[in-house]
Amino acid sequence: MEQRKIGITELALRDAHQSLMATRMALEDMVDACADIDAAGYWSVECWGGATFDACIRFLNEDPWERLRTFRKLLPNSKLQMLLRGQNLLGYRHYEDTVVEKFVAKSAENGMDVFRVFDALNDPRNLAHPMAAVKKHGGHAQGTICYTVSPLHTTEGYVKLAGQLLDMGADSIALKDMAALLKPQPAYDIIKAIKDTYGSDTQINVHCHATTGVTQVSLMKAVEAGADVVDTAISSMSMGPGHNPTESVIEMLEGTGYTTDVDQDRLIRIRDHFAGITPKYKQFMSAITTVDTEIFKSQIPGGMISNMESQLKAQGAGDRIREVMEEVPRVREDAGYPPLVTPSSQIVGTQAVFNVLMGRYKVLTGEFADLMLGYYGECMGERNADVVEIAQKQTKKDPITVRPADTLEPEWDKLVLEGTNIEGNNGSEEDVLTNAMFPGVAPGFFKARPEGPKNVGRTAEQVAADAERESGASKAVREPIRYKVTIGDRSSTVSVEPA
Amino acid sequence: MEQRKIGITELALRDAHQSLMATRMALEDMVDACADIDAAGYWSVECWGGATFDACIRFLNEDPWERLRTFRKLLPNSKLQMLLRGQNLLGYRHYEDTVVEKFVAKSAENGMDVFRVFDALNDPRNLAHPMAAVKKHGGHAQGTICYTVSPLHTTEGYVKLAGQLLDMGADSIALKDMAALLKPQPAYDIIKAIKDTYGSDTQINVHCHATTGVTQVSLMKAVEAGADVVDTAISSMSMGPGHNPTESVIEMLEGTGYTTDVDQDRLIRIRDHFAGITPKYKQFMSAITTVDTEIFKSQIPGGMISNMESQLKAQGAGDRIREVMEEVPRVREDAGYPPLVTPSSQIVGTQAVFNVLMGRYKVLTGEFADLMLGYYGECMGERNADVVEIAQKQTKKDPITVRPADTLEPEWDKLVLEGTNIEGNNGSEEDVLTNAMFPGVAPGFFKARPEGPKNVGRTAEQVAADAERESGASKAVREPIRYKVTIGDRSSTVSVEPA
């Protein structure tokens, strides 16, 4: 029996630490793994985009473009892969087409190979231009289907979307399951139907999170249905709200008709590298270590729940999370059943919080109003006309039916002017793009950039101290603490510290 | 399409806490979940046997028979299930047939329904008598195949063993994967072959650990091959060296041709109950929270590695674990490829440590010598004749080829005499059996029994303090503490409290 080769995309350098440790991993904690990653035989190495760009400039004082160039140098034999939010690029609003093209051009120029392009609403109009830009600049254009569950989402609908992506010239289709909702049977059905409809040489990449504990089985079924590449994370950076382990997915295929080209000895070295790194980021780590199947009921991804919880707590209403979780599906229905993924998950979640705290649709967030008025694009379902009217009244904006970016004036020249006027900018188009996407953060970053990267992980000494404290071998007092001490009838305030 | 019903065995009350928290969970921490467990619609509830009997009397001052009777009372609608080590019962030596029958009779009398009977060597001669005893006393006799990997273990071999178990009158066959080595394809092949050979109405139960991250897929393939019941643990007591989550396995089946009768609302309550309990046992918890695929290479189960490590450390040779891990497969081969499961895993592991520390087979443990001389039964492979000779010389014992229990004299009357002479025994046959299996522990337990169960978990207050300390909000001193402080030759009593 001839074995079919399955490709693997390694997520350790991007989505794994984004999902497990709030995107805080510093480049310096990745570089020593790169030689092994480069030689392991992955189909691609996801290492950029998503939230990493934001985290680099906001938390790590790292230039994201420099990070990309470093990966390009350290992974000369690998296809580098990024996650691109369609017309939003890596920011949180729609950009005009010349900016989108500039960003794609600069990403390709700095070394990016595979662009996984998605839109939070699955609106193909938001994907067409970025996909065309990727193709124009020689990248691999991967058109993405965001998988979600609703009364309107069907296998046929996903197949249709796949066709639209192929019509845009997609080099491959990604089935992206950001909330771990993709069960084995739908995984099989969707992929089988896409292959049957558009031909078995249609490349399909599958991206699942592990949160619900079912998706490794979904990857198996996806492979059986014809999937070509699956996304995994090295075991020491896997599971929980992250992804299925690379090693387990490879072992799972043994004896089936499928095989991979990945070098397992390299995987051991990669695993050991990150096993040594993760304890540094413990304070950012997700508390989920087992599985969470409640998501199937609520369809609310874990990260969204913790966001809503902190919003409620900030309003002194931490006890109302259940009400908010019941409100989310209603808000989602009113919005026409968007998938819940950045930024739609935040937009829907925040509006649900507003509805519970202030009365249903008494106050709309600006973003939710825009969503209702079509400024993010079209969803699968009709929007609730009453809520659209409220949005119109509140914002004095008219609903649109055109592609959102078509309402934007050309803005590149203006962005160049803005960017190059900021103190500390280096005059590059890369800096212009950084500021365009994060105008609130970039100026501070440009100023601080000369100080160099700031690793927010704990030091080796702190990690050792943590381990000692956990083993119970610690001293009770490890840093100066002030106590009130009473001797007889005399009280004093004293400071106690290790001698 | 008609859906095939898949049964679920819930492991929370036995193997889940045995695997995740060293079998330390007290009965009182389980009772509040029992009403929901009883109503959830499981095929069976595993709640007794394995290491729980030992742990009850050694660590928890709990009468294991009383625990069984309590479960019988609290789970009136459920089939109670236990794990029985064949002729070893729940102890660590072979028992003579009348003792085996007495143990089975007493277990059934106290409420046990399903007896999963296994032998560490897969020697059917060690299973025949306990299986017959189960049938005689009205229990469900589940004959067990211990799954392992070696050059001699084949699908055909497992099918043959299944046939031998069915010839003994097995009501069902368990495929037991204690080391998480069972990959999807072999799971499918073995179960399919058993069904094809002995008929589709041959009931097959599948037990997998989750350690390697592949076995949820194996459960899916097992179901596709015809498996009737799969073992799972409620999500808050799952994963790591434990088992696949009940909720995830049920969700995984949605839309396939398979369904379960389990009530998911009950599962949420069971999950929440144990989510509240597990933090009490943190100090006993396995450190593995992600997956370990190294087992596929070494075939050494996780628990065995930590055992060998502590043996090495005790000898000041903690740095020689790699040598020992390389020695294990050699020792296993010399012994004829036993599966590595209690007690064969300990016997092989300890001999590997001896070989590394003292030279290969310079000193045999008594247990390893017995294994080489046939006193545990027959393995799949030939034993190394040279090592058999060493065992013979060292122990002055002859090798045997008969069933090990056939070399034993009737011992029940002697055990009754011994047991009923121990201070604190209650005159019951149950106490005689407790002492027969754990003669080193039972006398102390009988004496301490009137003091009642000792919960070794942390209290709610300690758990809260742990959580606070982890959140970093703690001060080292949280309530007034009195110290004697000596400075030079002057001592004072000092009270310290948070200021």
XYZ file of N, CA and C in Angstrom, chain A residues 106-302:
591
model
N 5.812 44.132 2.094
C 6.899 44.242 3.071
C 7.098 42.930 3.823
N 5.995 42.239 4.109
C 6.103 40.950 4.797
C 6.841 39.954 3.914
N 6.474 39.923 2.640
C 7.144 39.007 1.704
C 8.620 39.377 1.573
N 8.878 40.665 1.443
C 10.258 41.146 1.279
C 11.129 40.765 2.482
N 10.532 40.796 3.670
C 11.289 40.459 4.876
C 11.352 38.955 5.139
N 10.700 38.167 4.261
C 10.916 36.729 4.374
C 9.703 35.844 4.514
N 8.510 36.422 4.545
C 7.324 35.587 4.751
C 6.991 34.797 3.482
N 6.590 33.519 3.682
C 6.261 32.660 2.537
C 4.765 32.380 2.429
N 4.194 31.866 3.519
C 2.805 31.411 3.475
C 1.943 32.386 4.266
N 0.972 32.975 3.594
C 0.051 33.915 4.238
C -1.289 33.230 4.434
N -1.619 32.916 5.691
C -2.960 32.397 5.975
C -3.863 33.598 6.211
N -4.767 33.832 5.254
C -5.585 35.040 5.269
C -7.003 34.670 5.701
N -7.487 35.330 6.778
C -8.863 35.048 7.189
C -9.623 36.341 7.429
N -10.948 36.209 7.441
C -11.807 37.316 7.842
C -12.746 36.798 8.923
N -12.914 37.595 9.969
C -13.693 37.134 11.123
C -15.132 36.821 10.752
N -15.664 37.447 9.722
C -17.047 37.187 9.302
C -17.141 36.195 8.149
N -15.999 35.676 7.692
C -15.994 34.817 6.499
C -16.564 35.559 5.284
N -16.383 36.873 5.245
C -16.890 37.642 4.102
C -15.813 37.641 3.007
N -16.084 36.966 1.895
C -15.038 36.816 0.868
C -14.531 38.153 0.326
N -15.384 39.175 0.398
C -14.955 40.480 -0.118
C -13.799 41.055 0.702
N -13.713 40.643 1.976
C -12.607 41.105 2.821
C -11.325 40.322 2.592
N -11.442 39.242 1.811
C -10.282 38.386 1.581
C -9.671 38.608 0.205
N -10.488 39.086 -0.736
C -10.061 39.121 -2.144
C -8.789 39.954 -2.347
N -8.786 41.150 -1.791
C -7.627 42.001 -2.039
C -6.355 41.497 -1.359
N -6.401 41.161 -0.065
C -5.171 40.608 0.538
C -4.685 39.344 -0.183
N -5.590 38.492 -0.609
C -5.182 37.275 -1.329
C -4.474 37.649 -2.633
N -5.057 38.616 -3.348
C -4.437 39.044 -4.608
C -3.048 39.643 -4.353
N -2.943 40.401 -3.255
C -1.647 41.006 -2.922
C -0.598 39.936 -2.640
N -1.002 38.906 -1.923
C -0.058 37.816 -1.621
C 0.438 37.185 -2.914
N -0.503 36.928 -3.805
C -0.113 36.277 -5.071
C 0.807 37.203 -5.873
N 0.463 38.471 -5.906
C 1.277 39.431 -6.659
C 2.710 39.468 -6.147
N 2.888 39.298 -4.834
C 4.229 39.417 -4.256
C 4.880 38.059 -4.014
N 4.344 37.064 -4.691
C 5.051 35.778 -4.721
C 4.835 34.884 -3.520
N 3.882 35.230 -2.662
C 3.637 34.387 -1.489
C 2.676 33.249 -1.796
N 2.594 32.329 -0.855
C 1.595 31.262 -0.915
C 0.331 31.827 -0.276
N -0.735 31.939 -1.073
C -1.976 32.528 -0.574
C -2.889 31.428 -0.056
N -3.037 31.395 1.279
C -3.884 30.368 1.879
C -5.198 31.005 2.307
N -6.262 30.685 1.600
C -7.582 31.213 1.929
C -8.188 30.440 3.082
N -8.817 31.169 4.004
C -9.226 30.543 5.256
C -10.727 30.526 5.444
N -11.213 29.384 5.891
C -12.589 29.232 6.352
C -12.553 29.208 7.871
N -13.195 30.198 8.522
C -13.317 30.146 9.975
C -14.474 29.209 10.305
N -14.185 28.140 11.001
C -15.234 27.183 11.329
C -16.032 27.656 12.534
N -17.323 27.623 12.407
C -18.170 27.899 13.565
C -19.422 27.052 13.461
N -20.244 27.148 14.480
C -21.462 26.356 14.536
C -22.635 27.314 14.725
N -23.635 27.200 13.895
C -24.857 28.005 14.050
C -25.941 27.317 13.244
N -27.190 27.769 13.405
C -28.260 27.148 12.606
C -28.063 27.374 11.106
N -27.244 28.345 10.732
C -27.081 28.667 9.310
C -25.819 28.076 8.690
N -24.883 27.653 9.532
C -23.617 27.166 8.973
C -23.727 25.699 8.611
N -23.519 25.409 7.331
C -23.660 24.050 6.827
C -22.416 23.656 6.047
N -22.272 22.370 5.840
C -21.175 21.880 5.008
C -21.215 22.562 3.644
N -22.413 22.686 3.078
C -22.556 23.294 1.751
C -22.029 24.729 1.756
N -22.346 25.461 2.830
C -21.878 26.836 2.940
C -20.358 26.913 2.961
N -19.728 26.011 3.691
C -18.264 26.014 3.749
C -17.665 25.635 2.394
N -18.318 24.710 1.716
C -17.836 24.305 0.390
C -17.918 25.486 -0.577
N -19.013 26.228 -0.473
C -19.183 27.395 -1.343
C -18.073 28.417 -1.079
N -17.800 28.655 0.216
C -16.744 29.607 0.575
C -15.390 29.136 0.046
N -15.150 27.836 0.142
C -13.888 27.294 -0.380
C -13.770 27.606 -1.872
N -14.876 27.458 -2.572
C -14.869 27.753 -4.003
C -14.553 29.215 -4.276
N -15.109 30.101 -3.462
C -14.825 31.522 -3.629
C -13.351 31.813 -3.384
N -12.771 31.129 -2.408
C -11.344 31.321 -2.124
C -10.494 30.797 -3.280
N -10.906 29.670 -3.836
C -10.165 29.110 -4.979
C -10.272 30.034 -6.189
N -11.445 30.620 -6.339
C -11.610 31.573 -7.440
C -10.678 32.773 -7.290
N -10.336 33.109 -6.045
C -9.382 34.210 -5.814
C -7.953 33.785 -6.107
N -7.767 32.506 -6.426
C -6.429 32.007 -6.700
C -5.747 31.404 -5.489
N -6.523 31.016 -4.485
C -5.930 30.426 -3.277
C -5.040 29.245 -3.641
N -3.819 29.244 -3.108
C -2.926 28.103 -3.311
C -3.310 26.935 -2.417
N -4.015 27.257 -1.354
C -4.519 26.215 -0.459
C -5.668 26.804 0.348
N -6.428 25.893 0.966
C -7.560 26.285 1.809
C -7.226 25.885 3.241
N -7.399 26.824 4.188
C -7.255 26.465 5.603
C -8.635 26.344 6.225
N -8.857 25.239 6.930
C -10.055 25.111 7.754
C -9.602 25.429 9.174
N -10.048 26.592 9.676
C -9.506 27.146 10.923
C -10.526 27.006 12.035
N -10.181 26.206 13.033
C -11.085 25.929 14.143
C -10.502 26.554 15.410
N -10.703 27.854 15.533
C -10.051 28.615 16.604
C -10.628 28.326 17.979
N -11.842 27.762 18.047
C -12.496 27.551 19.341
C -12.599 26.074 19.716
N -11.941 25.204 18.939
C -11.976 23.765 19.229
C -13.391 23.194 19.159
N -14.173 23.724 18.233
C -15.556 23.264 18.054
C -15.692 22.189 16.974
N -14.634 21.993 16.211
C -14.730 21.096 15.050
C -14.685 19.638 15.499
N -15.810 18.963 15.404
C -15.877 17.557 15.791
C -15.448 16.668 14.623
N -15.147 15.407 14.918
C -14.616 14.526 13.867
C -15.499 14.416 12.626
N -16.793 14.226 12.818
C -17.643 13.990 11.648
C -17.747 15.216 10.746
N -18.040 16.418 11.295
C -18.023 17.602 10.409
C -16.659 17.840 9.767
N -15.583 17.578 10.486
C -14.251 17.731 9.877
C -14.160 16.861 8.636
N -14.592 15.616 8.785
C -14.562 14.691 7.664
C -15.462 15.176 6.533
N -16.686 15.540 6.891
C -17.677 15.899 5.870
C -17.249 17.126 5.063
N -16.772 18.153 5.759
C -16.412 19.396 5.071
C -15.231 19.167 4.129
N -14.217 18.493 4.636
C -13.012 18.302 3.821
C -13.304 17.378 2.638
N -14.050 16.327 2.919
C -14.429 15.398 1.846
C -15.200 16.148 0.761
N -16.143 16.988 1.180
C -16.986 17.698 0.210
C -16.161 18.695 -0.604
N -15.205 19.363 0.038
C -14.354 20.300 -0.707
C -13.520 19.539 -1.740
N -12.956 18.415 -1.316
C -12.140 17.616 -2.237
C -13.000 17.069 -3.386
N -14.180 16.578 -3.032
C -15.058 16.025 -4.064
C -15.484 17.100 -5.066
N -15.692 18.317 -4.551
C -16.212 19.387 -5.412
C -15.130 20.009 -6.282
N -13.967 20.234 -5.674
C -12.948 21.011 -6.398
C -11.733 20.184 -6.819
N -11.772 18.894 -6.547
C -10.676 18.038 -6.981
C -9.754 17.681 -5.832
N -9.191 16.481 -5.915
C -8.404 15.971 -4.802
C -7.066 16.699 -4.685
N -6.688 17.447 -5.718
C -5.417 18.181 -5.604
C -5.603 19.567 -4.981
N -6.816 19.863 -4.516
C -7.031 21.091 -3.743
C -6.368 20.919 -2.383
N -5.327 21.702 -2.125
C -4.620 21.513 -0.848
C -5.456 22.045 0.307
N -5.632 21.219 1.349
C -6.380 21.639 2.537
C -5.503 21.511 3.783
N -5.357 22.632 4.502
C -4.641 22.667 5.785
C -5.675 22.771 6.902
N -5.453 22.052 7.987
C -6.434 22.061 9.077
C -5.786 22.585 10.349
N -6.452 23.564 10.945
C -5.962 24.169 12.181
C -7.001 23.991 13.274
N -6.668 23.224 14.311
C -7.584 23.026 15.432
C -6.911 23.391 16.742
N -7.671 23.937 17.657
C -7.213 24.042 19.038
C -7.622 22.781 19.789
N -6.969 22.550 20.931
C -7.170 21.287 21.644
C -8.174 21.387 22.780
N -8.635 22.598 23.067
C -9.391 22.925 24.278
C -10.468 21.923 24.684
N -11.226 21.444 23.735
C -12.374 20.585 24.063
C -12.023 19.099 24.126
N -10.792 18.751 23.771
C -10.386 17.353 23.885
C -10.886 16.441 22.776
N -11.506 16.983 21.741
C -11.989 16.103 20.663
C -11.199 16.273 19.368
N -10.390 17.316 19.252
C -9.935 17.705 17.920
C -8.768 16.880 17.396
N -8.092 16.124 18.268
C -7.089 15.240 17.688
C -7.794 14.169 16.846
N -8.940 13.758 17.310
C -9.740 12.815 16.521
C -10.193 13.503 15.228
N -10.543 14.784 15.326
C -10.948 15.529 14.130
C -9.798 15.593 13.120
N -8.573 15.742 13.606
C -7.423 15.746 12.688
C -7.290 14.398 11.982
N -7.520 13.315 12.723
C -7.467 11.986 12.107
C -8.518 11.874 11.004
N -9.728 12.316 11.328
C -10.819 12.242 10.348
C -10.545 13.173 9.169
N -9.938 14.323 9.451
C -9.591 15.261 8.385
C -8.597 14.603 7.425
N -7.626 13.914 7.988
C -6.639 13.226 7.159
C -7.319 12.133 6.330
N -8.206 11.386 6.965
C -8.924 10.334 6.238
C -9.755 10.915 5.095
N -10.242 12.141 5.290
C -11.061 12.788 4.258
C -10.212 13.410 3.164
N -8.877 13.441 3.383
C -8.015 13.960 2.339
C -7.200 15.189 2.699
N -7.285 15.670 3.933
C -6.511 16.851 4.333
C -5.030 16.610 4.052
N -4.351 17.675 3.648
C -2.960 17.553 3.226
C -1.967 17.940 4.313
N -2.340 18.961 5.095
C -1.436 19.479 6.124
C -2.247 19.705 7.396
N -1.684 19.331 8.541
C -2.357 19.630 9.814
C -1.424 20.461 10.687
N -2.024 21.329 11.489
C -1.272 22.198 12.395
C -1.126 21.527 13.758
N 0.069 21.563 14.310
C 0.322 20.975 15.628
C 1.359 21.822 16.358
N 1.475 21.586 17.647
C 2.504 22.264 18.442
C 3.325 21.218 19.189
N 4.615 21.434 19.257
C 5.491 20.499 19.963
C 4.935 20.247 21.371
N 5.037 19.003 21.865
C 4.269 18.603 23.054
C 4.466 19.531 24.245
N 5.675 20.025 24.453
C 5.913 20.882 25.623
C 5.247 22.247 25.485
N 4.680 22.522 24.328
C 3.944 23.780 24.096
C 2.544 23.464 23.585
N 1.923 22.396 24.094
C 0.664 21.929 23.505
C -0.431 21.800 24.555
N -1.616 21.436 24.092
C -2.781 21.088 24.920
C -3.401 22.306 25.605
N -4.379 22.039 26.461
C -5.150 23.121 27.067
C -5.756 23.970 25.966
N -5.717 25.287 26.095
C -6.256 26.148 25.034
C -5.352 26.212 23.810
N -4.242 25.492 23.840
C -3.340 25.424 22.693
C -3.781 24.363 21.694
N -2.825 23.570 21.225
C -3.059 22.708 20.072
C -2.682 21.268 20.373
N -3.005 20.390 19.448
C -2.645 18.996 19.616
C -1.137 18.823 19.421
N -0.532 17.879 20.165
C 0.924 17.749 20.161
C 1.452 17.152 18.856
N 2.477 17.770 18.330
C 3.104 17.299 17.092
C 3.450 15.815 17.176
N 4.125 15.435 18.256
C 4.574 14.037 18.370
C 3.383 13.080 18.368
N 2.301 13.449 19.078
C 1.146 12.549 19.170
C 0.455 12.400 17.824
N 0.390 13.485 17.073
C -0.261 13.413 15.763
C 0.557 12.510 14.835
N 1.865 12.601 14.914
C 2.702 11.745 14.070
C 2.563 10.272 14.490
N 2.607 10.037 15.807
C 2.476 8.653 16.296
C 1.109 8.072 15.937
N 0.096 8.916 16.002
C -1.268 8.491 15.710
C -1.391 7.870 14.318
N -0.558 8.343 13.383
C -0.682 7.894 11.992
C -0.015 6.542 11.731
N 0.774 6.052 12.697
C 1.525 4.820 12.445
C 0.608 3.656 12.072
N 0.929 3.033 10.975
C 0.167 1.860 10.560
C -1.075 2.195 9.751
N -1.446 3.461 9.736
C -2.557 3.871 8.872
C -1.978 4.047 7.470
N -2.743 4.493 6.546
C -2.202 4.702 5.203
C -1.472 6.035 5.071
N -1.184 6.702 6.185
C -0.643 8.062 6.139
C 0.671 8.127 6.898
N 1.536 9.002 6.428
C 2.834 9.119 7.083
C 3.292 10.564 7.003
N 4.345 10.903 7.733
C 4.908 12.252 7.655
C 6.407 12.132 7.439
N 6.994 13.254 7.046
C 8.436 13.271 6.833
C 9.176 13.874 8.011
N 8.504 14.030 9.128
C 9.125 14.760 10.234
C 10.121 13.878 10.978
N 11.255 14.482 11.335
C 12.364 13.785 11.995
C 12.116 13.789 13.504
N 11.820 12.618 14.042
C 11.384 12.559 15.442
C 12.504 12.870 16.423
N 13.750 12.639 16.022
C 14.856 13.001 16.918
C 14.956 14.516 17.077
N 14.680 15.213 15.994
C 14.639 16.681 16.091
C 13.520 17.118 17.025
N 12.383 16.424 16.925
C 11.247 16.803 17.778
C 11.604 16.703 19.256
N 12.368 15.686 19.606
C 12.766 15.533 21.012
C 13.576 16.749 21.462
N 14.472 17.202 20.590
C 15.303 18.359 20.945
C 14.460 19.635 21.026
N 13.517 19.770 20.111
C 12.634 20.949 20.136
C 11.781 20.917 21.406
N 11.243 19.744 21.690
C 10.434 19.581 22.901
C 11.229 19.962 24.157
N 12.450 19.436 24.243
C 13.254 19.700 25.435
C 13.599 21.184 25.550
N 13.849 21.818 24.408
C 14.138 23.252 24.447
C 12.978 24.008 25.090
N 11.759 23.779 24.593
C 10.619 24.557 25.088
C 10.188 24.112 26.490
N 10.443 22.851 26.814
C 10.153 22.410 28.186
C 10.991 23.220 29.172
N 12.155 23.634 28.751
C 12.999 24.465 29.602
C 12.563 25.924 29.640
N 11.849 26.344 28.620
C 11.462 27.760 28.500
C 10.111 28.046 29.186
N 9.147 27.152 29.034
C 7.791 27.458 29.503
C 7.718 27.876 30.978
N 8.508 27.304 31.889
C 8.385 27.743 33.290
C 8.679 29.235 33.481
N 9.437 29.828 32.559
C 9.725 31.258 32.655
C 8.450 32.096 32.500
N 7.474 31.551 31.793
C 6.271 32.318 31.463
C 5.056 31.864 32.278
N 5.318 31.231 33.391
C 4.232 30.660 34.187
C 3.167 31.693 34.554
N 3.594 32.912 34.841
C 2.605 33.913 35.284
C 1.649 34.304 34.169
N 1.986 33.982 32.931
C 1.086 34.299 31.814
C 0.279 33.077 31.366
N 0.564 31.939 31.991
C 0.000 30.693 31.482
C -1.474 30.565 31.806
N -2.183 30.007 30.854
C -3.576 29.665 31.046
C -3.705 28.663 32.187
N -4.765 28.821 32.980
C -4.990 27.908 34.104
C -5.573 26.578 33.644
N -6.100 26.544 32.418
C -6.725 25.316 31.918
C -5.647 24.296 31.602
N -5.649 23.164 32.292
C -4.679 22.126 31.955
C -5.382 20.875 31.463
N -6.663 20.760 31.752
C -7.378 19.607 31.229
C -8.250 20.096 30.073
N -9.462 19.621 29.923
C -10.254 20.048 28.775
C -11.476 20.827 29.229
N -12.078 21.554 28.312
C -13.281 22.338 28.592
C -14.286 22.062 27.485
N -15.307 21.279 27.804
C -16.300 20.932 26.786
C -17.543 21.816 26.885
N -17.554 22.713 27.869
C -18.677 23.648 27.991
C -18.813 24.502 26.728
N -17.676 24.724 26.048
C -17.667 25.524 24.823
C -18.693 25.013 23.805
N -18.886 23.700 23.764
C -19.846 23.157 22.792
C -21.241 23.705 23.056
N -21.561 23.905 24.323
C -22.875 24.412 24.679
C -22.954 25.914 24.444
N -21.973 26.633 24.994
C -22.030 28.097 24.943
C -21.485 28.642 23.634
N -20.657 27.854 22.960
C -19.939 28.300 21.754
C -19.100 29.554 22.005
N -18.798 29.787 23.276
C -17.984 30.943 23.638
C -16.568 30.460 23.913
N -15.602 30.867 23.104
C -14.226 30.412 23.330
C -13.715 30.859 24.698
N -12.829 30.044 25.255
C -12.307 30.292 26.591
C -11.757 31.702 26.778
